Coordinates of C-alpha atoms in Angstrom, one line a residue:
X1 CA -50.5 -41.0 -71.2
X2 CA -47.1 -40.3 -72.7
X3 CA -45.9 -43.2 -74.9
X4 CA -49.4 -44.5 -75.6
X5 CA -51.7 -43.8 -78.5
X6 CA -55.4 -44.5 -77.6
X7 CA -57.6 -46.0 -80.3
X8 CA -59.7 -43.3 -82.0
X9 CA -63.1 -44.9 -82.5
X10 CA -66.6 -44.7 -80.9
X11 CA -66.2 -47.8 -78.8
X12 CA -68.4 -48.2 -75.7
X13 CA -67.0 -46.5 -72.5
X14 CA -66.0 -49.9 -70.9
X15 CA -63.6 -50.6 -73.8
X16 CA -59.9 -49.7 -73.5
X17 CA -57.7 -49.9 -76.5
X18 CA -54.6 -48.4 -78.1
X19 CA -51.0 -49.0 -79.1
X20 CA -47.6 -48.4 -77.3
X21 CA -45.1 -46.0 -78.8
X22 CA -41.4 -46.3 -78.8
X23 CA -41.3 -43.1 -76.8
X24 CA -42.8 -44.9 -73.7
X25 CA -40.5 -44.9 -70.8
X26 CA -38.8 -48.2 -71.4
X27 CA -35.2 -49.4 -70.9
X28 CA -34.3 -50.9 -74.2
X29 CA -31.3 -49.4 -76.0
X30 CA -29.8 -49.3 -79.5
X31 CA -32.2 -50.1 -82.3
X32 CA -34.8 -51.3 -79.7
X33 CA -34.9 -48.0 -77.8
X34 CA -36.7 -47.5 -75.8
X35 CA -39.9 -49.4 -75.3
X36 CA -39.5 -52.6 -77.3
X37 CA -42.3 -55.1 -76.4
X38 CA -41.1 -58.0 -78.5
X39 CA -39.1 -60.9 -77.0
X40 CA -38.3 -62.4 -80.4
X41 CA -36.3 -59.6 -82.1
X42 CA -32.9 -59.9 -80.4
X43 CA -33.3 -57.5 -77.6
X44 CA -32.3 -58.3 -74.0
X45 CA -35.2 -60.4 -72.6
X46 CA -34.9 -58.7 -69.2
X47 CA -35.3 -55.3 -70.8
X48 CA -38.4 -56.4 -72.7
X49 CA -40.0 -57.9 -69.7
X50 CA -39.4 -54.7 -67.7
X51 CA -40.9 -52.7 -70.6
X52 CA -44.0 -54.8 -70.5
X53 CA -44.2 -54.5 -66.7
X54 CA -43.9 -50.7 -66.9
X55 CA -46.6 -50.5 -69.6
X56 CA -49.0 -52.8 -67.6
X57 CA -48.5 -50.6 -64.5
X58 CA -48.9 -47.3 -66.4
X59 CA -52.2 -48.5 -68.0
X60 CA -53.3 -50.3 -64.8
X61 CA -54.1 -53.4 -66.8
X62 CA -56.5 -55.8 -65.0
X63 CA -54.4 -58.8 -65.9
X64 CA -51.3 -59.9 -67.8
X65 CA -51.7 -59.5 -71.6
X66 CA -52.3 -62.6 -73.7
X67 CA -49.2 -62.6 -75.9
X68 CA -49.3 -64.5 -79.2
X69 CA -46.6 -66.3 -81.2
X70 CA -47.5 -64.6 -84.5
X71 CA -46.7 -66.5 -87.7
X72 CA -48.6 -64.5 -90.4
X73 CA -51.4 -67.1 -90.5
X74 CA -55.1 -67.3 -89.8
X75 CA -55.4 -69.2 -86.5
X76 CA -57.6 -67.5 -83.9
X77 CA -57.4 -68.3 -80.2
X78 CA -60.4 -67.8 -77.9
X79 CA -59.5 -66.7 -74.4
X80 CA -62.1 -67.4 -71.7
X81 CA -60.3 -66.3 -68.6
X82 CA -57.4 -64.2 -67.4
X83 CA -54.2 -66.1 -67.2
X84 CA -55.8 -68.8 -69.4
X85 CA -52.6 -69.7 -71.2
X86 CA -49.2 -70.8 -69.8
X87 CA -47.3 -69.9 -72.9
X88 CA -47.9 -67.8 -76.0
X89 CA -50.2 -69.7 -78.4
X90 CA -49.3 -69.8 -82.1
X91 CA -52.0 -67.6 -83.6
X92 CA -52.4 -64.3 -85.3
X93 CA -55.7 -63.3 -83.8
X94 CA -57.5 -63.6 -80.4
X95 CA -61.0 -63.1 -79.2
X96 CA -62.5 -62.9 -75.7
X97 CA -66.0 -62.5 -74.2
X98 CA -64.5 -62.0 -70.8
X99 CA -64.0 -58.8 -68.8
X100 CA -60.4 -58.2 -67.7
X101 CA -58.8 -60.3 -70.4
X102 CA -56.2 -58.2 -72.2
X103 CA -55.6 -59.1 -75.9
X104 CA -52.2 -58.2 -77.3
X105 CA -50.9 -57.8 -80.9
X106 CA -47.2 -57.0 -81.7
X107 CA -46.4 -55.0 -84.8
X108 CA -43.7 -53.0 -86.6
X109 CA -45.3 -52.2 -90.0
X110 CA -48.1 -54.9 -90.1
X111 CA -51.5 -53.7 -89.1
X112 CA -53.0 -54.2 -85.6
X113 CA -56.7 -54.4 -86.0
X114 CA -58.8 -54.2 -82.8
X115 CA -62.5 -55.1 -82.8
X116 CA -65.5 -54.9 -80.4
X117 CA -69.2 -55.1 -80.5
X118 CA -71.4 -52.1 -79.8
X119 CA -72.5 -53.5 -76.5
X120 CA -68.9 -53.8 -75.3
X121 CA -69.0 -57.5 -74.6
X122 CA -67.0 -59.3 -77.2
X123 CA -63.4 -58.3 -78.3
X124 CA -61.1 -59.3 -81.0
X125 CA -57.5 -58.5 -82.1
X126 CA -55.8 -59.3 -85.4
X127 CA -52.2 -59.2 -86.6
X128 CA -52.6 -58.3 -90.3
X129 CA -49.6 -58.1 -92.6
X130 CA -50.2 -58.5 -96.3
X131 CA -49.9 -62.3 -96.0
X132 CA -52.5 -62.4 -93.2
X133 CA -54.9 -60.1 -95.1
X134 CA -54.5 -62.3 -98.2
X135 CA -55.0 -65.5 -96.3
X136 CA -58.1 -64.3 -94.5
X137 CA -56.9 -63.5 -90.9
X138 CA -59.5 -60.7 -90.7
X139 CA -62.3 -62.9 -91.8
X140 CA -61.3 -65.7 -89.4
X141 CA -61.3 -63.4 -86.4
X142 CA -64.7 -61.7 -87.3
X143 CA -66.3 -65.1 -87.8
X144 CA -64.9 -66.5 -84.6
X145 CA -66.3 -63.5 -82.6
X146 CA -69.8 -64.8 -83.6
X147 CA -71.4 -61.4 -83.6
X148 CA -73.4 -59.7 -86.3
X149 CA -70.7 -57.9 -88.4
X150 CA -73.0 -54.9 -88.6
X151 CA -72.8 -54.7 -84.8
X152 CA -68.9 -54.6 -84.8
X153 CA -66.5 -51.7 -84.7
X154 CA -63.0 -51.9 -86.0
X155 CA -59.9 -49.8 -85.4
X156 CA -57.0 -50.3 -87.8
X157 CA -54.0 -49.1 -85.9
X158 CA -50.7 -47.6 -87.2
X159 CA -49.0 -49.6 -89.9
X160 CA -47.0 -49.1 -93.1
X161 CA -48.6 -46.4 -95.1
X162 CA -49.7 -46.2 -98.7
X163 CA -46.7 -44.1 -99.7
X164 CA -44.2 -46.4 -98.0
X165 CA -45.2 -49.9 -98.9
X166 CA -43.6 -50.7 -102.3
X167 CA -44.5 -54.2 -103.6
X168 CA -43.8 -56.3 -106.6
X169 CA -46.0 -58.3 -108.9
X170 CA -45.8 -61.3 -106.6
X171 CA -47.5 -59.5 -103.6
X172 CA -50.0 -57.6 -105.8
X173 CA -51.0 -60.8 -107.6
X174 CA -51.4 -62.8 -104.4
X175 CA -53.5 -60.0 -102.9
X176 CA -55.7 -59.7 -105.9
X177 CA -56.1 -63.5 -106.3
X178 CA -57.4 -63.7 -102.7
X179 CA -59.8 -60.7 -103.1
X180 CA -63.5 -61.4 -102.9
X181 CA -65.0 -61.0 -106.4
X182 CA -67.3 -58.3 -105.4
X183 CA -64.5 -55.9 -104.3
X184 CA -61.8 -56.9 -106.8
X185 CA -62.0 -53.5 -108.5
X186 CA -61.5 -51.7 -105.2
X187 CA -58.6 -53.9 -104.4
X188 CA -56.9 -53.1 -107.7
X189 CA -57.4 -49.4 -106.9
X190 CA -55.4 -49.9 -103.7
X191 CA -52.2 -50.5 -105.8
X192 CA -50.7 -47.4 -107.5
X193 CA -48.2 -48.2 -110.2
X194 CA -44.7 -46.6 -109.8
X195 CA -44.0 -45.1 -113.3
X196 CA -40.4 -44.7 -112.4
X197 CA -40.1 -48.3 -111.3
X198 CA -41.9 -50.7 -113.8
X199 CA -43.3 -53.7 -112.1
X200 CA -43.6 -52.0 -108.7
X201 CA -46.6 -50.6 -107.0
X202 CA -47.4 -48.6 -103.9
X203 CA -49.8 -50.7 -101.8
X204 CA -52.4 -49.2 -99.5
X205 CA -52.6 -52.0 -96.9
X206 CA -54.9 -50.2 -94.5
X207 CA -57.4 -49.6 -97.3
X208 CA -57.2 -53.3 -98.3
X209 CA -57.9 -54.3 -94.7
X210 CA -60.8 -51.9 -94.6
X211 CA -62.2 -53.3 -97.8
X212 CA -62.1 -56.8 -96.3
X213 CA -64.0 -55.6 -93.2
X214 CA -66.6 -53.8 -95.3
X215 CA -67.1 -56.9 -97.4
X216 CA -67.9 -58.8 -94.1
X217 CA -70.6 -56.3 -93.3
X218 CA -68.8 -53.9 -90.9
X219 CA -69.6 -50.2 -91.4
X220 CA -67.9 -48.6 -88.4
X221 CA -64.2 -48.8 -89.5
X222 CA -61.6 -46.3 -88.3
X223 CA -58.1 -46.1 -89.8
X224 CA -55.3 -44.5 -87.8
X225 CA -53.5 -42.4 -90.4
X226 CA -50.0 -42.6 -88.9
X227 CA -47.3 -44.4 -90.9
X228 CA -44.9 -46.6 -89.0
X229 CA -42.2 -46.2 -91.7
X230 CA -42.1 -42.4 -91.9
X231 CA -42.8 -41.6 -88.3
X232 CA -39.5 -42.9 -86.8
X233 CA -39.9 -40.9 -83.6
X234 CA -42.9 -42.8 -82.5
X235 CA -42.9 -46.2 -84.3
X236 CA -40.7 -49.1 -84.9
X237 CA -40.5 -50.2 -88.5
X238 CA -39.0 -53.4 -89.8
X239 CA -39.0 -52.2 -93.4
X240 CA -37.2 -49.0 -92.4
X241 CA -34.7 -50.4 -89.9
X242 CA -34.7 -54.2 -90.3
X243 CA -33.3 -54.7 -86.8
X244 CA -35.9 -53.0 -84.5
X245 CA -38.4 -53.4 -81.8
X246 CA -42.1 -54.0 -81.7
X247 CA -45.1 -51.9 -80.5
X248 CA -48.0 -53.7 -78.8
X249 CA -51.7 -53.0 -79.4
X250 CA -53.9 -53.9 -76.5
X251 CA -57.7 -54.1 -76.0
X252 CA -59.6 -55.1 -72.9
X253 CA -62.9 -54.3 -71.2
X254 CA -64.4 -53.5 -67.9
X255 CA -67.3 -55.6 -66.6

């Protein structure tokens, strides 16, 4: 489907997952063109709602997505039924055991991480920026799912790439301080010093997220290589444009 990037992972056939692209046939204009899915970024609310309606219709979603009020934290909300919430809960991850529930994560450089078990029964979705990764958002979601981590699959969707995410010592130190001891060396390797800019590093955020997932016991981890910063045709990027829209990553399952 034009304007939609399906998740590339060996999920069961009853699992549907992927991310919207800014090329989807939306109605937003200016820096939000054309398929902004975020109501909190300054776009016209009517345009955003129409974009969401069009995406839901194009994907033939079984229910309205569960939108979150994302705050770069570790809260996980469990959704038991479709239309189970009257307003967006404040959380950065969601899980569901229920067919037809559509989990939604909005991003524009942060990583969307989608999860399912091999039997296609339990789903999870995480909003993972560097703060969320450092604080333990990934671990919180995996633990809340209650499945054996070895039985889980993960798709790390498009986010800021390892050649676009420049960080200072504050971010590097915070990430390393939060790293599990057994993978601290691998975490250090995810930061490449910039010789021409002392005190700055290139940060491989997708790799850092994958390391956290592996430390939990997951082995089936699939990273989407696209970079939201450098691929301006398909993706919104807050770091690149500041004022911009949001993509949405969705995951749901059939019965």
